[in-house]
PDB file of N, CA and C in Angstrom:
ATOM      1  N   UNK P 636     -14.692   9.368 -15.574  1.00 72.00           N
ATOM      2  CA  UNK P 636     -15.945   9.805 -16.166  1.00 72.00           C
ATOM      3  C   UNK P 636     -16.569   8.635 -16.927  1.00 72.00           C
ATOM      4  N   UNK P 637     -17.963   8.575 -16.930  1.00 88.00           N
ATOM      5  CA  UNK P 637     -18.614   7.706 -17.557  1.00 88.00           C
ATOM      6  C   UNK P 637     -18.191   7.353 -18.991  1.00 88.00           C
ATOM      7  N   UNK P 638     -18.222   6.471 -19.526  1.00 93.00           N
ATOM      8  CA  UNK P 638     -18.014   6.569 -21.005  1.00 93.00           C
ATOM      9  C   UNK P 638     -19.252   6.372 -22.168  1.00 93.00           C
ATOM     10  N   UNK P 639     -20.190   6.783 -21.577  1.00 96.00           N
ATOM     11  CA  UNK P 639     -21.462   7.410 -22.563  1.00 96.00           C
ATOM     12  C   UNK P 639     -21.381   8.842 -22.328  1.00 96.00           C
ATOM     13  N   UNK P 640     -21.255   9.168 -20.877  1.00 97.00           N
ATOM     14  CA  UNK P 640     -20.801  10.947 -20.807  1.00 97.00           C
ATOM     15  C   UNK P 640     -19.800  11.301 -21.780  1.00 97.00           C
ATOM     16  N   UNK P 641     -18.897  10.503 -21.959  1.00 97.00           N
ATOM     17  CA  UNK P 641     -17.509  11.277 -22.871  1.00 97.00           C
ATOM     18  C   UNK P 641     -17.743  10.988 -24.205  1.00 97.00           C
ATOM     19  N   UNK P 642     -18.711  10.198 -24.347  1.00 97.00           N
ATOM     20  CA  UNK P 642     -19.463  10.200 -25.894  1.00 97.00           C
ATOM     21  C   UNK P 642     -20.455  11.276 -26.137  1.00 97.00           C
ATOM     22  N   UNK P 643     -20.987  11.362 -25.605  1.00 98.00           N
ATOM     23  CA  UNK P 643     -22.062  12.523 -25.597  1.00 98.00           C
ATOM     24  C   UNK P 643     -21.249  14.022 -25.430  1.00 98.00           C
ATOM     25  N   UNK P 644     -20.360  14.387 -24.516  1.00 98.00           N
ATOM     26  CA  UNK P 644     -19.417  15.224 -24.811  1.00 98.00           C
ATOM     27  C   UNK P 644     -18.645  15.770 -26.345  1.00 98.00           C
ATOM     28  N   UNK P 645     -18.054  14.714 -26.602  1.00 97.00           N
ATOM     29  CA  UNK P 645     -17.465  14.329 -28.164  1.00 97.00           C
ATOM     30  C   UNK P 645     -18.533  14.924 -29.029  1.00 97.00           C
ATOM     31  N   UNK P 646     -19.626  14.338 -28.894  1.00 96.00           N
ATOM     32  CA  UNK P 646     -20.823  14.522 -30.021  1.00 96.00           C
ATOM     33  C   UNK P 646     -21.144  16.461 -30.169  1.00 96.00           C
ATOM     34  N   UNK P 647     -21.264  16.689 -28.413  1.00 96.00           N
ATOM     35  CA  UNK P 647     -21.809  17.850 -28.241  1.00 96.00           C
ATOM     36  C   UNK P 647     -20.577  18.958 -27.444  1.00 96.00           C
ATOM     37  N   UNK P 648     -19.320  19.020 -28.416  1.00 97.00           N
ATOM     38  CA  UNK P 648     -18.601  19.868 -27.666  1.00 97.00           C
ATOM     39  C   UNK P 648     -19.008  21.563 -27.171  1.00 97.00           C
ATOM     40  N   UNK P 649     -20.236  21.883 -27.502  1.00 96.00           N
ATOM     41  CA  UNK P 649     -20.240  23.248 -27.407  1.00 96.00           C
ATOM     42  C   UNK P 649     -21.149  23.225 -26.025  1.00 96.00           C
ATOM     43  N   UNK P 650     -21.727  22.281 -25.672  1.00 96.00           N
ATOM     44  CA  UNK P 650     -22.657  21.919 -24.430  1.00 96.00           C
ATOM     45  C   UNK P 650     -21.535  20.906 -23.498  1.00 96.00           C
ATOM     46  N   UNK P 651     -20.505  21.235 -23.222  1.00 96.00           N
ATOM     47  CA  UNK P 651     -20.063  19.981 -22.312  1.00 96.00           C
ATOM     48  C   UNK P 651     -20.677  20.299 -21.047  1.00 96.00           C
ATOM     49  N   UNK P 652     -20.555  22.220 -20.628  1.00 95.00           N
ATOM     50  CA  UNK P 652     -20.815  22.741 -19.583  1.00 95.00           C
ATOM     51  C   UNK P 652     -22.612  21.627 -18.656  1.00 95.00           C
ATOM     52  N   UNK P 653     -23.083  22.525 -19.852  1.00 95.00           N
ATOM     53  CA  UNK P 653     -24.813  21.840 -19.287  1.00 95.00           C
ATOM     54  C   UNK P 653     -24.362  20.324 -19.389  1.00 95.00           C
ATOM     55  N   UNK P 654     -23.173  18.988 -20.311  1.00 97.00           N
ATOM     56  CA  UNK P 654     -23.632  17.584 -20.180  1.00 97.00           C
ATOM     57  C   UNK P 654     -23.191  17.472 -18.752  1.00 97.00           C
ATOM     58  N   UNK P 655     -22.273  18.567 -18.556  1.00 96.00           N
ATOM     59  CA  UNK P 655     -21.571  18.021 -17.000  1.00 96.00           C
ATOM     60  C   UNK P 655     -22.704  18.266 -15.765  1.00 96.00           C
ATOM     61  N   UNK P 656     -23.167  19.161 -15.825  1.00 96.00           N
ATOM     62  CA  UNK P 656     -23.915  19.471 -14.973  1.00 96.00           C
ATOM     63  C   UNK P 656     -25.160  18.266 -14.839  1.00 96.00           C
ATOM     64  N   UNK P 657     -25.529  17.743 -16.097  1.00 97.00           N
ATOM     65  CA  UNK P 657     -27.066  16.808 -15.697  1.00 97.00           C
ATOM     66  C   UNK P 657     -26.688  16.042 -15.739  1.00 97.00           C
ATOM     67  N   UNK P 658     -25.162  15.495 -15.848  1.00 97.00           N
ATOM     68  CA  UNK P 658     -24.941  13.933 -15.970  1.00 97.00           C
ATOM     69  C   UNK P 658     -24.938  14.018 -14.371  1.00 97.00           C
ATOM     70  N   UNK P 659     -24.514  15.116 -13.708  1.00 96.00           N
ATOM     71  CA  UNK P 659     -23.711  14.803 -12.225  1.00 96.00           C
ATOM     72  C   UNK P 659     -25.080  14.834 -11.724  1.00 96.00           C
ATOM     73  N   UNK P 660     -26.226  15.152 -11.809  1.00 94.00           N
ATOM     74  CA  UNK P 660     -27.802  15.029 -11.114  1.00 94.00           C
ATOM     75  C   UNK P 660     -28.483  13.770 -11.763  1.00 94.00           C
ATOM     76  N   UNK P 661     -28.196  13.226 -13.014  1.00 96.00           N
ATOM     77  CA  UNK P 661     -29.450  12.555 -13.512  1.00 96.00           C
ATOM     78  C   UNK P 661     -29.046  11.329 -14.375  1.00 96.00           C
ATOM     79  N   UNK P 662     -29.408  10.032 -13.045  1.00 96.00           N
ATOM     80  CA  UNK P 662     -29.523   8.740 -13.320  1.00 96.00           C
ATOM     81  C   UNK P 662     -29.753   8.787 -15.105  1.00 96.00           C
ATOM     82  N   UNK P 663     -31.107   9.049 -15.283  1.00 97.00           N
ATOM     83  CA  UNK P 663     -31.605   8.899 -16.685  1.00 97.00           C
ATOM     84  C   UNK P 663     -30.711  10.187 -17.792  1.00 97.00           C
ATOM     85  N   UNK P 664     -30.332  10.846 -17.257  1.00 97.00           N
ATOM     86  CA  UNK P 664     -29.604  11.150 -18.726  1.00 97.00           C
ATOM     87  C   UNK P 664     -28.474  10.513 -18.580  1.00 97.00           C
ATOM     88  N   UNK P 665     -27.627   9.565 -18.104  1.00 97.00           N
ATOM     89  CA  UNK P 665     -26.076   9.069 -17.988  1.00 97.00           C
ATOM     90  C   UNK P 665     -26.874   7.667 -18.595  1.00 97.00           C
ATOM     91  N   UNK P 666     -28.025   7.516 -18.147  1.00 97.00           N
ATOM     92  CA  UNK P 666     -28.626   5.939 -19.289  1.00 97.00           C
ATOM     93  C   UNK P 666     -28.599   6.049 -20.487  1.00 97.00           C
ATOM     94  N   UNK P 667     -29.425   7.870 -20.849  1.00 98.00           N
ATOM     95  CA  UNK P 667     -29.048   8.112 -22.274  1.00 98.00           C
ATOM     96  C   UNK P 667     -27.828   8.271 -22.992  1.00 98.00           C
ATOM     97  N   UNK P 668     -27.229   8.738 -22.573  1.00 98.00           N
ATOM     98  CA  UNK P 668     -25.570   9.054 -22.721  1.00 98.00           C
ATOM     99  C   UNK P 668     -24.786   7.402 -22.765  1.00 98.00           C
ATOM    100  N   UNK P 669     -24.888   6.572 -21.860  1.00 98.00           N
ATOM    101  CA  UNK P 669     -24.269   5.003 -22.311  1.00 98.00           C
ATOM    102  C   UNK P 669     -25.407   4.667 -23.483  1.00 98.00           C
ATOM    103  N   UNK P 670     -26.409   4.474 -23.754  1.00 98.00           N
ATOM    104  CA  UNK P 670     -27.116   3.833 -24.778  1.00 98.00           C
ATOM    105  C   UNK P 670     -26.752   4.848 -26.375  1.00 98.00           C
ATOM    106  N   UNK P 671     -26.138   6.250 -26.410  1.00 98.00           N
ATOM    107  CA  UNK P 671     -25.647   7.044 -26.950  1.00 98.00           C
ATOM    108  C   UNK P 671     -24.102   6.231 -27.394  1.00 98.00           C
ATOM    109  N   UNK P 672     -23.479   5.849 -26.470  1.00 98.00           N
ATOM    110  CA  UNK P 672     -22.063   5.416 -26.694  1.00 98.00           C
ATOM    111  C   UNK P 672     -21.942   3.804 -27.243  1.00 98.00           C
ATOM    112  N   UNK P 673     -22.947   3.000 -26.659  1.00 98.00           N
ATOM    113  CA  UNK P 673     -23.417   2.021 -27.037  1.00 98.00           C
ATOM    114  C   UNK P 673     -23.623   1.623 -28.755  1.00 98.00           C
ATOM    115  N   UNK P 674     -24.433   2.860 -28.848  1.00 98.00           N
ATOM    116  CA  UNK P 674     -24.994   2.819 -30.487  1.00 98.00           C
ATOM    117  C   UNK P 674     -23.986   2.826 -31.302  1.00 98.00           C
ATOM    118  N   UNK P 675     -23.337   3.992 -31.012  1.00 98.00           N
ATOM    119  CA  UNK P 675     -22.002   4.478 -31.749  1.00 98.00           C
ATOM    120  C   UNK P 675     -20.457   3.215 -32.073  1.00 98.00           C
ATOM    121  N   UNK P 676     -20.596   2.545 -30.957  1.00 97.00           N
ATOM    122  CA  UNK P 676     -19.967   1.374 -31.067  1.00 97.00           C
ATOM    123  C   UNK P 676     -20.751   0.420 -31.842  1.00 97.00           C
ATOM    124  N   UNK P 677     -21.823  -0.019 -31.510  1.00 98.00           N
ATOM    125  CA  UNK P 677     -22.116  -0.845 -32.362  1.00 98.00           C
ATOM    126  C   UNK P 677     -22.448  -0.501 -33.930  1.00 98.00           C
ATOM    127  N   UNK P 678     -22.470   1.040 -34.546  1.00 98.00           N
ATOM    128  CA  UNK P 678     -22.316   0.969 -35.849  1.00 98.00           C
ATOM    129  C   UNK P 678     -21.080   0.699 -35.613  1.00 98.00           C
ATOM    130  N   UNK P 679     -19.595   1.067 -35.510  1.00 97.00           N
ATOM    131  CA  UNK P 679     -18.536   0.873 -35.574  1.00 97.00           C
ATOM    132  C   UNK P 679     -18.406  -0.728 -36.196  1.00 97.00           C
ATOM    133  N   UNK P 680     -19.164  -1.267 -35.298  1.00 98.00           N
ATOM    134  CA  UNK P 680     -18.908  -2.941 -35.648  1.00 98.00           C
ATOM    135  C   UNK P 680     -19.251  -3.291 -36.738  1.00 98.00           C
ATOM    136  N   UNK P 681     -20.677  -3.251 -37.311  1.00 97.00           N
ATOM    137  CA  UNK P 681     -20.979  -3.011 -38.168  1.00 97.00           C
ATOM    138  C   UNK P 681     -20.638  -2.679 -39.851  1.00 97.00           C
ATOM    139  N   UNK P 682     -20.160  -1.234 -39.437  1.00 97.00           N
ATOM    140  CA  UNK P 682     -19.764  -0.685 -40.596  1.00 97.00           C
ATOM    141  C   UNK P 682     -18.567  -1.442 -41.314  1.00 97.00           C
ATOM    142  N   UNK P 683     -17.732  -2.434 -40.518  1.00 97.00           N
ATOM    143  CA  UNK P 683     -16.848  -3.409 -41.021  1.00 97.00           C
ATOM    144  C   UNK P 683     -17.087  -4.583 -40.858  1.00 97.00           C
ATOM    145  N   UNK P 684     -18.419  -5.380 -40.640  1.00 97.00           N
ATOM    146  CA  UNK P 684     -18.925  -6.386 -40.684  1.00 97.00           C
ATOM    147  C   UNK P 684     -18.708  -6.511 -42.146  1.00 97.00           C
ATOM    148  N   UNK P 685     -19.032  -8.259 -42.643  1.00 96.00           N
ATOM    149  CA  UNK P 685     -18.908  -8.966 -43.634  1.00 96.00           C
ATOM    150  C   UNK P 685     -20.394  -9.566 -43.735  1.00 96.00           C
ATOM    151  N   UNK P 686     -21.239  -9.501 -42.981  1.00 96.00           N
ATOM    152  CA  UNK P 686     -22.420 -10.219 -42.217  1.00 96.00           C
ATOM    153  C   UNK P 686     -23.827  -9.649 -43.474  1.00 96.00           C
ATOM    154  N   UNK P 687     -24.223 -10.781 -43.777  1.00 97.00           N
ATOM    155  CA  UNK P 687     -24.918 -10.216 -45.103  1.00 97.00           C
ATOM    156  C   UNK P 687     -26.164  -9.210 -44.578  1.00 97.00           C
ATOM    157  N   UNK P 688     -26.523  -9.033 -43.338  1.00 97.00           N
ATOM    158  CA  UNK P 688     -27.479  -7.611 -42.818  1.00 97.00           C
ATOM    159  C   UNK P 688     -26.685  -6.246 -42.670  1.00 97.00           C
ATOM    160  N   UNK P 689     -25.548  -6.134 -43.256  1.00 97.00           N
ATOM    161  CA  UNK P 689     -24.058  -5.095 -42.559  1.00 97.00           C
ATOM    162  C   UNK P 689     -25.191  -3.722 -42.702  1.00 97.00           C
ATOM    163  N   UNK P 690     -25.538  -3.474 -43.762  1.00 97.00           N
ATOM    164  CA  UNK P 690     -26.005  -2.809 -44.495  1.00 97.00           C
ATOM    165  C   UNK P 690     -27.362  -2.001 -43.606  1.00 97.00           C
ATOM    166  N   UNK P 691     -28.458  -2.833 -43.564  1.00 98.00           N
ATOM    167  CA  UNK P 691     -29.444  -2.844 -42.778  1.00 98.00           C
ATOM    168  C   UNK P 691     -29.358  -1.943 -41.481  1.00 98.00           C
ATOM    169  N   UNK P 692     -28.083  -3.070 -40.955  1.00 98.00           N
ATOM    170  CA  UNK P 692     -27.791  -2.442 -39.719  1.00 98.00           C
ATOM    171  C   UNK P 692     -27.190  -1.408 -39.387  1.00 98.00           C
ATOM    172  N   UNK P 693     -26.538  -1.082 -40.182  1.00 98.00           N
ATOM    173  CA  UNK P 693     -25.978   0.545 -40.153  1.00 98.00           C
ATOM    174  C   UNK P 693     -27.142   1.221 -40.450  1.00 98.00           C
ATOM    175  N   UNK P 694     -28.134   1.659 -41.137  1.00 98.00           N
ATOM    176  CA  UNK P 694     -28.974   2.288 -41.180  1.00 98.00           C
ATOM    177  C   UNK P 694     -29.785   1.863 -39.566  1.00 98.00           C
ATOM    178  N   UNK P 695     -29.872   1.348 -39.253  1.00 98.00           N
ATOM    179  CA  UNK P 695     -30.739   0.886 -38.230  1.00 98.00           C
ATOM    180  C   UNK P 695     -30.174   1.592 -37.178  1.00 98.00           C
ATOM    181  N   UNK P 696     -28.657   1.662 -36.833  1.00 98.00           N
ATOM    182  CA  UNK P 696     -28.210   2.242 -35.849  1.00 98.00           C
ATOM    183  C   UNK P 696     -27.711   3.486 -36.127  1.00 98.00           C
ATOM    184  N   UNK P 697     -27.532   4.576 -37.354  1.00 98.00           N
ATOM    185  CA  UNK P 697     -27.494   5.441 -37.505  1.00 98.00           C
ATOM    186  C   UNK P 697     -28.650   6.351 -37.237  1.00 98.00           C
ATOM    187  N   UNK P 698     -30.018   5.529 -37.391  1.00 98.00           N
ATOM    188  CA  UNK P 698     -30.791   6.112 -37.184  1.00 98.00           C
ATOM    189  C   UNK P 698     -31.463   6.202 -35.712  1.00 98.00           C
ATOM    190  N   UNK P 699     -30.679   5.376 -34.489  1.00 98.00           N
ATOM    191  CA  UNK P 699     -30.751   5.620 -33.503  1.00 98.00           C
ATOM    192  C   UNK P 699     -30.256   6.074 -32.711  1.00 98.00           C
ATOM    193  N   UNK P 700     -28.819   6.200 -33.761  1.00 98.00           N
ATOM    194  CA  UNK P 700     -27.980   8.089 -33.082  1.00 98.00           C
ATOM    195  C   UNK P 700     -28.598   9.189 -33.043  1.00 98.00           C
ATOM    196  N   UNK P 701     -28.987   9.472 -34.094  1.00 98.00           N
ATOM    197  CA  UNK P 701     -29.992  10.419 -34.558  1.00 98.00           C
ATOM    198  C   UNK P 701     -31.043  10.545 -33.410  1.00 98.00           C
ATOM    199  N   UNK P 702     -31.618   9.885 -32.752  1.00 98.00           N
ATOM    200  CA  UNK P 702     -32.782   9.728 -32.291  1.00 98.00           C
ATOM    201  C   UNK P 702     -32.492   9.887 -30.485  1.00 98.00           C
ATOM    202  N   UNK P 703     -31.317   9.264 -30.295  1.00 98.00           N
ATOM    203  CA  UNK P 703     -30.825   9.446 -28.920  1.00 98.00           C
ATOM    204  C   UNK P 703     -29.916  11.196 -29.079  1.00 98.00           C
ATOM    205  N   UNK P 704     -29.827  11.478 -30.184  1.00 98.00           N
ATOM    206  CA  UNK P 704     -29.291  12.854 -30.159  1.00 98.00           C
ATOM    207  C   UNK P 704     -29.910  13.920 -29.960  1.00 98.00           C
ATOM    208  N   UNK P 705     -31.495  13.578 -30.619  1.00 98.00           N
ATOM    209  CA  UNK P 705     -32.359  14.948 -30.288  1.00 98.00           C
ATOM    210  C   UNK P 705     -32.576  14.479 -29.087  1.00 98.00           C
ATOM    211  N   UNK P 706     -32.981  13.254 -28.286  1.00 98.00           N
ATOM    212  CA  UNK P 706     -33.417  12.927 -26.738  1.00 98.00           C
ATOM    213  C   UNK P 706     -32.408  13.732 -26.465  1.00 98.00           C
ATOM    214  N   UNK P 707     -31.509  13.551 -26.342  1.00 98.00           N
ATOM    215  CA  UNK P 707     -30.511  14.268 -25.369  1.00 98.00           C
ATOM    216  C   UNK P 707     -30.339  15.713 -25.489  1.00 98.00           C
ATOM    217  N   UNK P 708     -30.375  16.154 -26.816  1.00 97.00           N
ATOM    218  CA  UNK P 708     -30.321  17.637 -27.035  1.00 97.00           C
ATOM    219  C   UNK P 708     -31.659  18.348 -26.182  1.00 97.00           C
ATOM    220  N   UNK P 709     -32.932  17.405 -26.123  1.00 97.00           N
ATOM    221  CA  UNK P 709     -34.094  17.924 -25.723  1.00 97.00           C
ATOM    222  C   UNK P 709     -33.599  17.610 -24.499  1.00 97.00           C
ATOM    223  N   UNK P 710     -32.847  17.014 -23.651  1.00 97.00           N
ATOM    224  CA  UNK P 710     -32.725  16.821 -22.094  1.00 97.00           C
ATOM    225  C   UNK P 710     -31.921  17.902 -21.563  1.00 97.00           C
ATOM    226  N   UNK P 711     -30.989  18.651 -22.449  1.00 96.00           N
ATOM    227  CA  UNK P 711     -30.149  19.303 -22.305  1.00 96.00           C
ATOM    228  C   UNK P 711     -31.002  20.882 -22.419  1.00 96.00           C
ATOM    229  N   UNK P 712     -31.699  21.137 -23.585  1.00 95.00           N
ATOM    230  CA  UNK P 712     -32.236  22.414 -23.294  1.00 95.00           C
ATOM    231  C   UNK P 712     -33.168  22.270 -22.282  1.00 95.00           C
ATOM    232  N   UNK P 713     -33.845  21.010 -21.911  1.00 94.00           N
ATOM    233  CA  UNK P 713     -35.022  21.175 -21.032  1.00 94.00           C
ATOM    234  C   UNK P 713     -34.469  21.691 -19.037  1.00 94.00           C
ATOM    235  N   UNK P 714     -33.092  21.155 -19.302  1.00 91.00           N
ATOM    236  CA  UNK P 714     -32.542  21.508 -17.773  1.00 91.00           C
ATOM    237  C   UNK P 714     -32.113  22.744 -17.983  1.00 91.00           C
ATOM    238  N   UNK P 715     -32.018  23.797 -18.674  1.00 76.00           N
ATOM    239  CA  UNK P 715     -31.089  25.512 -18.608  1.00 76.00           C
ATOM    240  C   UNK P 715     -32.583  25.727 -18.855  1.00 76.00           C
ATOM    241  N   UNK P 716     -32.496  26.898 -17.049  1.00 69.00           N
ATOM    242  CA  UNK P 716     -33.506  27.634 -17.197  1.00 69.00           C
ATOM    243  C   UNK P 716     -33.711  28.826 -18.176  1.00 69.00           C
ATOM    244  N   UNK P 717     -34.794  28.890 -18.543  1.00 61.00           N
ATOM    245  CA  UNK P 717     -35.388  30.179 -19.864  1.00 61.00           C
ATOM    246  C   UNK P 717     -34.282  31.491 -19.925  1.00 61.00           C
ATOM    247  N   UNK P 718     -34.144  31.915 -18.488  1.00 61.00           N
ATOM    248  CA  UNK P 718     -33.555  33.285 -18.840  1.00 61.00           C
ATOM    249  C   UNK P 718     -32.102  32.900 -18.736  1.00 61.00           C
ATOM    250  N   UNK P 719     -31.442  31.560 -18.765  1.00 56.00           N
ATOM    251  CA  UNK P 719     -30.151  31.099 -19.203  1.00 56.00           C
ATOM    252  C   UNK P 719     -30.099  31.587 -20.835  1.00 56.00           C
ATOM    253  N   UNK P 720     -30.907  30.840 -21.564  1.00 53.00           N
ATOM    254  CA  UNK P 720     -30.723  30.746 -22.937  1.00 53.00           C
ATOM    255  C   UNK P 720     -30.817  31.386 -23.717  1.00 53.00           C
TER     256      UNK P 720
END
């Protein structure tokens, strides 16, 4: 399995059903899902940097978890049809 899928999984255990389903149809949500796993690593780095921006940059990439989280949450309700939900 991809390893932005199994990040995005992790994040969203109560939706694995629907991540499995649109990762296995859709180029662009498995882009979102690595740039999702991506982020998450690079706060990791970060958050134990010594690097006098450490700071900066954790906000910078926390706030683009955040941001790839509603994308994806919105990719995820937008594929379950109405009378699914």
């Amino acid at each position: 399995m991809d390893e932005g899928v199994t990040a995005v999984r992790r994040q969203f255990p109560a939706r694995i059903k629907a991540i499995d389903d649109l990762s296995a149809r859709s180029e662009d949500f498995r882009e979102i899902c690595r740039d999702f796993a991506d982020a998450q690593s690079a706060l990791q780095k970060w958050n134990v940097s010594t690097d006098p921006k450490r700071d900066e940059r954790v906000v910078e990439y926390q706030e683009l978890i955040v941001e790839l989280s509603k994308e994806i949450e919105g990719a995820l309700d937008a594929s379950v049809p109405p009378t699914a939900r």
